[in-house]
mmCIF file of C-alpha atoms and ligand atoms in Angstrom:
data_model
loop_
_atom_site.group_PDB
_atom_site.id
_atom_site.type_symbol
_atom_site.label_atom_id
_atom_site.label_comp_id
_atom_site.label_asym_id
_atom_site.label_seq_id
_atom_site.Cartn_x
_atom_site.Cartn_y
_atom_site.Cartn_z
ATOM 1 C CA MET A 11 200.831 -34.449 106.645
ATOM 2 C CA LEU A 12 200.712 -32.868 110.097
ATOM 3 C CA ASP A 13 202.700 -34.461 112.856
ATOM 4 C CA VAL A 14 202.378 -33.198 116.426
ATOM 5 C CA ARG A 15 205.184 -34.787 118.437
ATOM 6 C CA GLY A 16 205.246 -34.815 122.204
ATOM 7 C CA ILE A 17 204.214 -31.220 122.845
ATOM 8 C CA ASP A 18 204.000 -29.634 126.296
ATOM 9 C CA VAL A 19 202.109 -26.322 126.393
ATOM 10 C CA TYR A 20 201.854 -23.932 129.323
ATOM 11 C CA TYR A 21 199.931 -20.793 130.232
ATOM 12 C CA GLY A 22 202.521 -19.132 132.433
ATOM 13 C CA GLU A 23 203.486 -21.723 135.043
ATOM 14 C CA VAL A 24 200.472 -23.937 134.408
ATOM 15 C CA GLN A 25 200.905 -26.871 132.057
ATOM 16 C CA VAL A 26 197.723 -27.617 130.080
ATOM 17 C CA ILE A 27 199.039 -29.961 127.359
ATOM 18 C CA HIS A 28 201.130 -32.948 128.425
ATOM 19 C CA ASP A 29 203.408 -34.783 125.995
ATOM 20 C CA MET A 30 200.730 -34.854 123.331
ATOM 21 C CA SER A 31 201.245 -36.558 119.971
ATOM 22 C CA PHE A 32 198.913 -37.101 117.049
ATOM 23 C CA ARG A 33 198.933 -37.170 113.277
ATOM 24 C CA VAL A 34 196.729 -35.865 110.523
ATOM 25 C CA ARG A 35 196.841 -37.811 107.283
ATOM 26 C CA LYS A 36 196.465 -36.009 103.969
ATOM 27 C CA GLY A 37 192.892 -36.053 102.680
ATOM 28 C CA ASP A 38 191.311 -37.114 105.972
ATOM 29 C CA ILE A 39 188.798 -35.470 108.268
ATOM 30 C CA ILE A 40 190.199 -35.804 111.785
ATOM 31 C CA SER A 41 188.246 -34.896 114.910
ATOM 32 C CA LEU A 42 189.649 -33.875 118.239
ATOM 33 C CA LEU A 43 187.003 -34.546 120.867
ATOM 34 C CA GLY A 44 186.900 -33.853 124.570
ATOM 35 C CA SER A 45 185.017 -32.056 127.301
ATOM 36 C CA ASN A 46 185.362 -28.380 128.307
ATOM 37 C CA GLY A 47 188.886 -27.475 129.288
ATOM 38 C CA ALA A 48 190.480 -30.646 127.878
ATOM 39 C CA GLY A 49 192.897 -28.535 125.833
ATOM 40 C CA LYS A 50 191.455 -28.688 122.323
ATOM 41 C CA THR A 51 191.529 -24.939 121.662
ATOM 42 C CA THR A 52 195.028 -24.730 123.101
ATOM 43 C CA THR A 53 196.145 -27.473 120.702
ATOM 44 C CA LEU A 54 194.822 -25.630 117.636
ATOM 45 C CA LYS A 55 196.343 -22.344 118.801
ATOM 46 C CA THR A 56 199.687 -24.080 119.207
ATOM 47 C CA ILE A 57 199.548 -25.508 115.677
ATOM 48 C CA SER A 58 198.725 -22.003 114.382
ATOM 49 C CA GLY A 59 201.739 -20.576 116.184
ATOM 50 C CA LEU A 60 199.715 -18.387 118.557
ATOM 51 C CA LEU A 61 201.155 -20.397 121.449
ATOM 52 C CA ARG A 62 204.539 -22.125 121.543
ATOM 53 C CA PRO A 63 205.163 -25.595 122.941
ATOM 54 C CA LYS A 64 207.788 -25.685 125.656
ATOM 55 C CA ASN A 65 208.883 -29.152 124.555
ATOM 56 C CA GLY A 66 208.215 -31.265 121.482
ATOM 57 C CA GLY A 67 207.616 -30.124 117.909
ATOM 58 C CA ILE A 68 204.987 -29.668 115.210
ATOM 59 C CA TYR A 69 205.836 -30.729 111.672
ATOM 60 C CA PHE A 70 203.904 -30.041 108.494
ATOM 61 C CA GLU A 71 205.231 -31.727 105.363
ATOM 62 C CA GLU A 72 208.615 -31.771 107.148
ATOM 63 C CA ILE A 73 208.527 -28.018 107.921
ATOM 64 C CA ARG A 74 208.924 -27.232 111.622
ATOM 65 C CA LEU A 75 205.835 -25.105 112.341
ATOM 66 C CA ASP A 76 206.571 -24.277 115.952
ATOM 67 C CA LYS A 77 209.600 -22.224 114.927
ATOM 68 C CA ILE A 78 207.857 -19.918 112.441
ATOM 69 C CA GLN A 79 205.488 -16.950 112.750
ATOM 70 C CA PRO A 80 201.692 -17.451 112.704
ATOM 71 C CA SER A 81 201.481 -15.518 109.417
ATOM 72 C CA SER A 82 203.970 -17.969 107.871
ATOM 73 C CA VAL A 83 201.953 -20.926 109.172
ATOM 74 C CA ILE A 84 199.007 -19.573 107.148
ATOM 75 C CA SER A 85 201.069 -19.125 104.009
ATOM 76 C CA LYS A 86 202.382 -22.714 104.326
ATOM 77 C CA GLY A 87 198.777 -23.885 103.971
ATOM 78 C CA ILE A 88 197.239 -24.139 107.427
ATOM 79 C CA SER A 89 194.182 -22.081 108.190
ATOM 80 C CA HIS A 90 192.314 -21.725 111.485
ATOM 81 C CA VAL A 91 188.637 -20.939 112.040
ATOM 82 C CA PRO A 92 188.717 -19.857 115.690
ATOM 83 C CA GLU A 93 186.206 -20.634 118.397
ATOM 84 C CA GLY A 94 183.458 -17.991 118.451
ATOM 85 C CA ARG A 95 184.227 -16.947 114.811
ATOM 86 C CA ARG A 96 186.239 -13.850 115.892
ATOM 87 C CA LEU A 97 184.976 -11.600 113.098
ATOM 88 C CA PHE A 98 185.447 -7.850 113.043
ATOM 89 C CA PRO A 99 181.797 -6.889 113.652
ATOM 90 C CA LYS A 100 182.004 -3.298 112.383
ATOM 91 C CA MET A 101 183.764 -4.283 109.185
ATOM 92 C CA THR A 102 181.843 -5.478 106.134
ATOM 93 C CA VAL A 103 181.602 -9.109 105.099
ATOM 94 C CA GLU A 104 184.021 -8.496 102.244
ATOM 95 C CA GLU A 105 186.523 -6.683 104.456
ATOM 96 C CA ASN A 106 186.409 -9.600 106.899
ATOM 97 C CA LEU A 107 187.016 -12.075 104.084
ATOM 98 C CA MET A 108 189.955 -10.019 102.834
ATOM 99 C CA MET A 109 191.565 -10.308 106.272
ATOM 100 C CA GLY A 110 192.092 -13.982 105.454
ATOM 101 C CA ALA A 111 194.513 -12.939 102.705
ATOM 102 C CA PHE A 112 196.343 -10.391 104.865
ATOM 103 C CA GLU A 113 199.691 -12.174 104.549
ATOM 104 C CA LYS A 114 201.639 -10.564 101.675
ATOM 105 C CA SER A 115 202.310 -13.786 99.773
ATOM 106 C CA LEU A 116 198.528 -14.242 99.426
ATOM 107 C CA TRP A 117 197.699 -10.832 97.962
ATOM 108 C CA GLY A 118 198.201 -11.833 94.330
ATOM 109 C CA ASN A 119 195.401 -14.420 94.350
ATOM 110 C CA ARG A 120 192.922 -12.713 96.614
ATOM 111 C CA MET A 121 190.457 -11.611 93.886
ATOM 112 C CA GLN A 122 190.300 -15.157 92.523
ATOM 113 C CA ASN A 123 190.001 -16.568 96.028
ATOM 114 C CA ILE A 124 187.171 -14.251 97.026
ATOM 115 C CA ARG A 125 185.377 -15.303 93.828
ATOM 116 C CA ASN A 126 185.693 -18.929 94.946
ATOM 117 C CA VAL A 127 184.338 -18.059 98.402
ATOM 118 C CA TYR A 128 181.363 -16.256 96.866
ATOM 119 C CA ASN A 129 180.685 -19.238 94.596
ATOM 120 C CA LEU A 130 180.632 -21.443 97.691
ATOM 121 C CA PHE A 131 178.505 -19.005 99.725
ATOM 122 C CA PRO A 132 176.337 -16.903 97.350
ATOM 123 C CA ARG A 133 174.628 -15.401 100.405
ATOM 124 C CA LEU A 134 177.880 -13.762 101.420
ATOM 125 C CA GLU A 135 178.166 -12.074 98.031
ATOM 126 C CA GLU A 136 174.632 -10.719 98.438
ATOM 127 C CA ARG A 137 175.665 -9.316 101.830
ATOM 128 C CA LYS A 138 179.219 -8.332 101.040
ATOM 129 C CA ASP A 139 178.711 -4.660 102.019
ATOM 130 C CA GLN A 140 176.832 -5.450 105.235
ATOM 131 C CA GLN A 141 178.547 -5.161 108.625
ATOM 132 C CA ALA A 142 179.527 -8.667 109.733
ATOM 133 C CA GLY A 143 178.131 -8.086 113.245
ATOM 134 C CA THR A 144 174.602 -7.765 111.829
ATOM 135 C CA LEU A 145 174.581 -11.258 110.258
ATOM 136 C CA SER A 146 172.921 -14.337 111.764
ATOM 137 C CA GLY A 147 175.091 -16.857 113.652
ATOM 138 C CA GLY A 148 175.112 -19.266 110.705
ATOM 139 C CA GLU A 149 176.091 -16.524 108.257
ATOM 140 C CA GLN A 150 178.853 -15.376 110.597
ATOM 141 C CA GLN A 151 180.184 -18.925 110.656
ATOM 142 C CA MET A 152 180.165 -18.866 106.826
ATOM 143 C CA VAL A 153 182.239 -15.657 106.911
ATOM 144 C CA ALA A 154 184.680 -17.232 109.378
ATOM 145 C CA ILE A 155 185.072 -20.304 107.159
ATOM 146 C CA GLY A 156 185.231 -18.159 104.010
ATOM 147 C CA ARG A 157 187.955 -16.016 105.588
ATOM 148 C CA ALA A 158 189.975 -19.152 106.354
ATOM 149 C CA LEU A 159 189.568 -20.331 102.755
ATOM 150 C CA MET A 160 191.022 -17.048 101.422
ATOM 151 C CA SER A 161 194.503 -18.481 101.929
ATOM 152 C CA LYS A 162 193.752 -21.644 99.897
ATOM 153 C CA PRO A 163 194.613 -23.940 102.811
ATOM 154 C CA LYS A 164 195.797 -27.517 102.549
ATOM 155 C CA ILE A 165 194.586 -28.074 106.109
ATOM 156 C CA LEU A 166 191.557 -26.314 107.527
ATOM 157 C CA MET A 167 191.323 -26.345 111.340
ATOM 158 C CA LEU A 168 187.946 -25.513 112.854
ATOM 159 C CA ASP A 169 187.267 -24.867 116.534
ATOM 160 C CA GLU A 170 183.674 -25.707 117.515
ATOM 161 C CA PRO A 171 182.003 -24.582 114.277
ATOM 162 C CA SER A 172 178.622 -25.829 115.522
ATOM 163 C CA LEU A 173 178.639 -23.767 118.732
ATOM 164 C CA GLY A 174 175.417 -21.814 119.255
ATOM 165 C CA LEU A 175 173.884 -22.730 115.896
ATOM 166 C CA ALA A 176 170.464 -24.240 115.198
ATOM 167 C CA PRO A 177 170.500 -27.969 114.310
ATOM 168 C CA ASN A 178 169.637 -27.432 110.622
ATOM 169 C CA ILE A 179 172.486 -24.901 110.282
ATOM 170 C CA VAL A 180 174.875 -27.294 112.030
ATOM 171 C CA GLU A 181 173.914 -29.945 109.501
ATOM 172 C CA SER A 182 174.668 -27.655 106.572
ATOM 173 C CA ILE A 183 178.033 -26.652 108.089
ATOM 174 C CA PHE A 184 178.991 -30.336 108.439
ATOM 175 C CA GLU A 185 177.864 -31.037 104.862
ATOM 176 C CA LEU A 186 180.020 -28.152 103.740
ATOM 177 C CA LEU A 187 183.033 -29.632 105.540
ATOM 178 C CA LYS A 188 182.509 -32.899 103.700
ATOM 179 C CA GLU A 189 182.286 -31.003 100.421
ATOM 180 C CA LEU A 190 185.511 -29.089 101.114
ATOM 181 C CA ASN A 191 187.197 -32.356 102.044
ATOM 182 C CA GLY A 192 185.975 -33.835 98.741
ATOM 183 C CA GLU A 193 187.748 -30.968 96.987
ATOM 184 C CA GLY A 194 191.008 -32.041 98.600
ATOM 185 C CA ILE A 195 191.189 -29.992 101.810
ATOM 186 C CA THR A 196 192.311 -31.972 104.851
ATOM 187 C CA ILE A 197 190.257 -31.104 107.934
ATOM 188 C CA LEU A 198 191.128 -30.990 111.624
ATOM 189 C CA LEU A 199 187.925 -30.474 113.563
ATOM 190 C CA VAL A 200 187.505 -29.658 117.248
ATOM 191 C CA GLU A 201 183.962 -30.392 118.382
ATOM 192 C CA GLN A 202 181.820 -30.937 121.448
ATOM 193 C CA ASN A 203 179.116 -32.274 119.146
ATOM 194 C CA ALA A 204 180.822 -35.675 119.023
ATOM 195 C CA GLN A 205 177.948 -37.364 117.252
ATOM 196 C CA ALA A 206 178.038 -35.000 114.269
ATOM 197 C CA ALA A 207 181.834 -34.931 114.200
ATOM 198 C CA LEU A 208 182.164 -38.730 114.174
ATOM 199 C CA GLU A 209 179.593 -38.972 111.370
ATOM 200 C CA ILE A 210 181.867 -37.126 108.945
ATOM 201 C CA SER A 211 185.317 -38.058 110.299
ATOM 202 C CA ASP A 212 187.739 -40.733 109.178
ATOM 203 C CA TYR A 213 189.643 -40.847 112.448
ATOM 204 C CA ALA A 214 189.303 -39.223 115.870
ATOM 205 C CA TYR A 215 191.307 -38.491 118.985
ATOM 206 C CA VAL A 216 189.750 -38.044 122.412
ATOM 207 C CA MET A 217 191.444 -35.623 124.819
ATOM 208 C CA GLU A 218 191.175 -35.348 128.571
ATOM 209 C CA THR A 219 193.098 -32.913 130.775
ATOM 210 C CA GLY A 220 195.698 -32.160 128.151
ATOM 211 C CA LYS A 221 196.334 -35.729 126.966
ATOM 212 C CA ILE A 222 195.069 -38.037 124.256
ATOM 213 C CA VAL A 223 193.292 -40.858 126.067
ATOM 214 C CA LEU A 224 191.816 -42.699 123.125
ATOM 215 C CA ASP A 225 192.041 -42.730 119.349
ATOM 216 C CA GLY A 226 190.677 -44.782 116.513
ATOM 217 C CA LYS A 227 188.665 -44.908 113.335
ATOM 218 C CA ALA A 228 185.527 -42.790 113.681
ATOM 219 C CA GLU A 229 183.286 -45.766 112.949
ATOM 220 C CA ASP A 230 184.913 -47.766 115.764
ATOM 221 C CA LEU A 231 184.750 -44.906 118.270
ATOM 222 C CA LYS A 232 181.018 -44.538 117.669
ATOM 223 C CA ASP A 233 180.646 -48.050 119.135
ATOM 224 C CA ASN A 234 183.142 -47.578 121.962
ATOM 225 C CA VAL A 235 181.415 -47.860 125.347
ATOM 226 C CA TYR A 236 183.436 -45.052 126.935
ATOM 227 C CA VAL A 237 182.808 -42.663 124.034
ATOM 228 C CA LYS A 238 179.128 -43.570 124.017
ATOM 229 C CA GLN A 239 178.751 -42.795 127.716
ATOM 230 C CA ALA A 240 180.972 -39.725 127.941
ATOM 231 C CA TYR A 241 180.298 -37.990 124.634
ATOM 232 C CA LEU A 242 177.295 -39.429 122.849
ATOM 233 C CA GLY A 243 174.882 -39.436 125.807
ATOM 234 C CA LEU A 244 174.010 -43.119 125.197
HETATM 235 P P1 ATP B 30 186.592 -25.512 125.557
HETATM 236 O O1 ATP B 30 185.765 -26.457 124.779
HETATM 237 O O2 ATP B 30 185.923 -25.069 126.836
HETATM 238 O O3 ATP B 30 187.165 -24.376 124.763
HETATM 239 P P2 ATP B 30 189.145 -26.815 125.370
HETATM 240 O O4 ATP B 30 189.243 -28.297 125.345
HETATM 241 O O5 ATP B 30 189.265 -26.114 124.075
HETATM 242 O O6 ATP B 30 187.818 -26.390 126.104
HETATM 243 P P3 ATP B 30 191.221 -25.073 126.311
HETATM 244 O O7 ATP B 30 190.432 -23.836 126.024
HETATM 245 O O8 ATP B 30 192.346 -25.407 125.421
HETATM 246 O O9 ATP B 30 190.236 -26.330 126.389
HETATM 247 O O10 ATP B 30 191.746 -24.998 127.816
HETATM 248 C C1 ATP B 30 192.626 -25.955 128.390
HETATM 249 C C2 ATP B 30 192.993 -25.523 129.804
HETATM 250 O O11 ATP B 30 193.752 -24.328 129.746
HETATM 251 C C3 ATP B 30 191.796 -25.225 130.698
HETATM 252 O O12 ATP B 30 192.100 -25.693 131.974
HETATM 253 C C4 ATP B 30 191.699 -23.714 130.668
HETATM 254 O O13 ATP B 30 191.142 -23.237 131.876
HETATM 255 C C5 ATP B 30 193.150 -23.306 130.529
HETATM 256 N N1 ATP B 30 193.290 -22.026 129.790
HETATM 257 C C6 ATP B 30 192.786 -21.750 128.569
HETATM 258 N N2 ATP B 30 193.146 -20.505 128.177
HETATM 259 C C7 ATP B 30 193.906 -20.001 129.171
HETATM 260 C C8 ATP B 30 194.594 -18.762 129.372
HETATM 261 N N3 ATP B 30 194.579 -17.808 128.441
HETATM 262 N N4 ATP B 30 195.272 -18.596 130.531
HETATM 263 C C9 ATP B 30 195.314 -19.562 131.465
HETATM 264 N N5 ATP B 30 194.705 -20.760 131.351
HETATM 265 C C10 ATP B 30 194.012 -20.985 130.217
#
């Protein structure tokens, strides 16, 4: 479904992604694991069109994503929940959710889509007029995910959704991802919490200094000695 082929990505003169290739199969949950600075966030930003690869290409159902605008990437069916949620703290919950349907082609369905988000997160409907910055961390993560769902994505990309959340909240976020996947949304998950990510994933890639160094079925990676030592603390 998503095919990242040999991308090189730079910040100015500095190359941070080196000839990186990976694939996301329709219906799967795929994890991208790796330590701080490995290049996971950069990879998601490049798929979203916020950064451009210098070489290589990104293909989604045969459409060349790295040649179109970020707003068009969203309307093609790829949605991004950024690291640190990136909400507008002074805006209400509902206004933040509506930002997920900012692209013109999505306007027509936004009332139906916000209904779906409220059905998924009744707490957000209760707090729809509250400023997003006053919510708890877990609720803010719900808003960030809800905002990404406003465009009815085929692929949902999430950057460290567990960051800074209490363990019971992390568990409910991961259960939610499984539920969304069960409804047909393909998931590309960036996580430092490798244990939790591998529990729900079908397949995973491990990144180090801008390269994929290992990949395999999630169940196999859980038993891999290197993954155990480097990421699972075993
Ligand atoms: P983290 O989990 O800490 O977010 P990551 O795997 O997502 O790590 P990236 O944030 O993609 O890693 O960073 C990859 C490399 O690019 C790092 O060496 C980082 O210092 C560098 N980098 C990230 N953003 C910028 C930027 N805006 N300008 C210059 N270098 C950057």
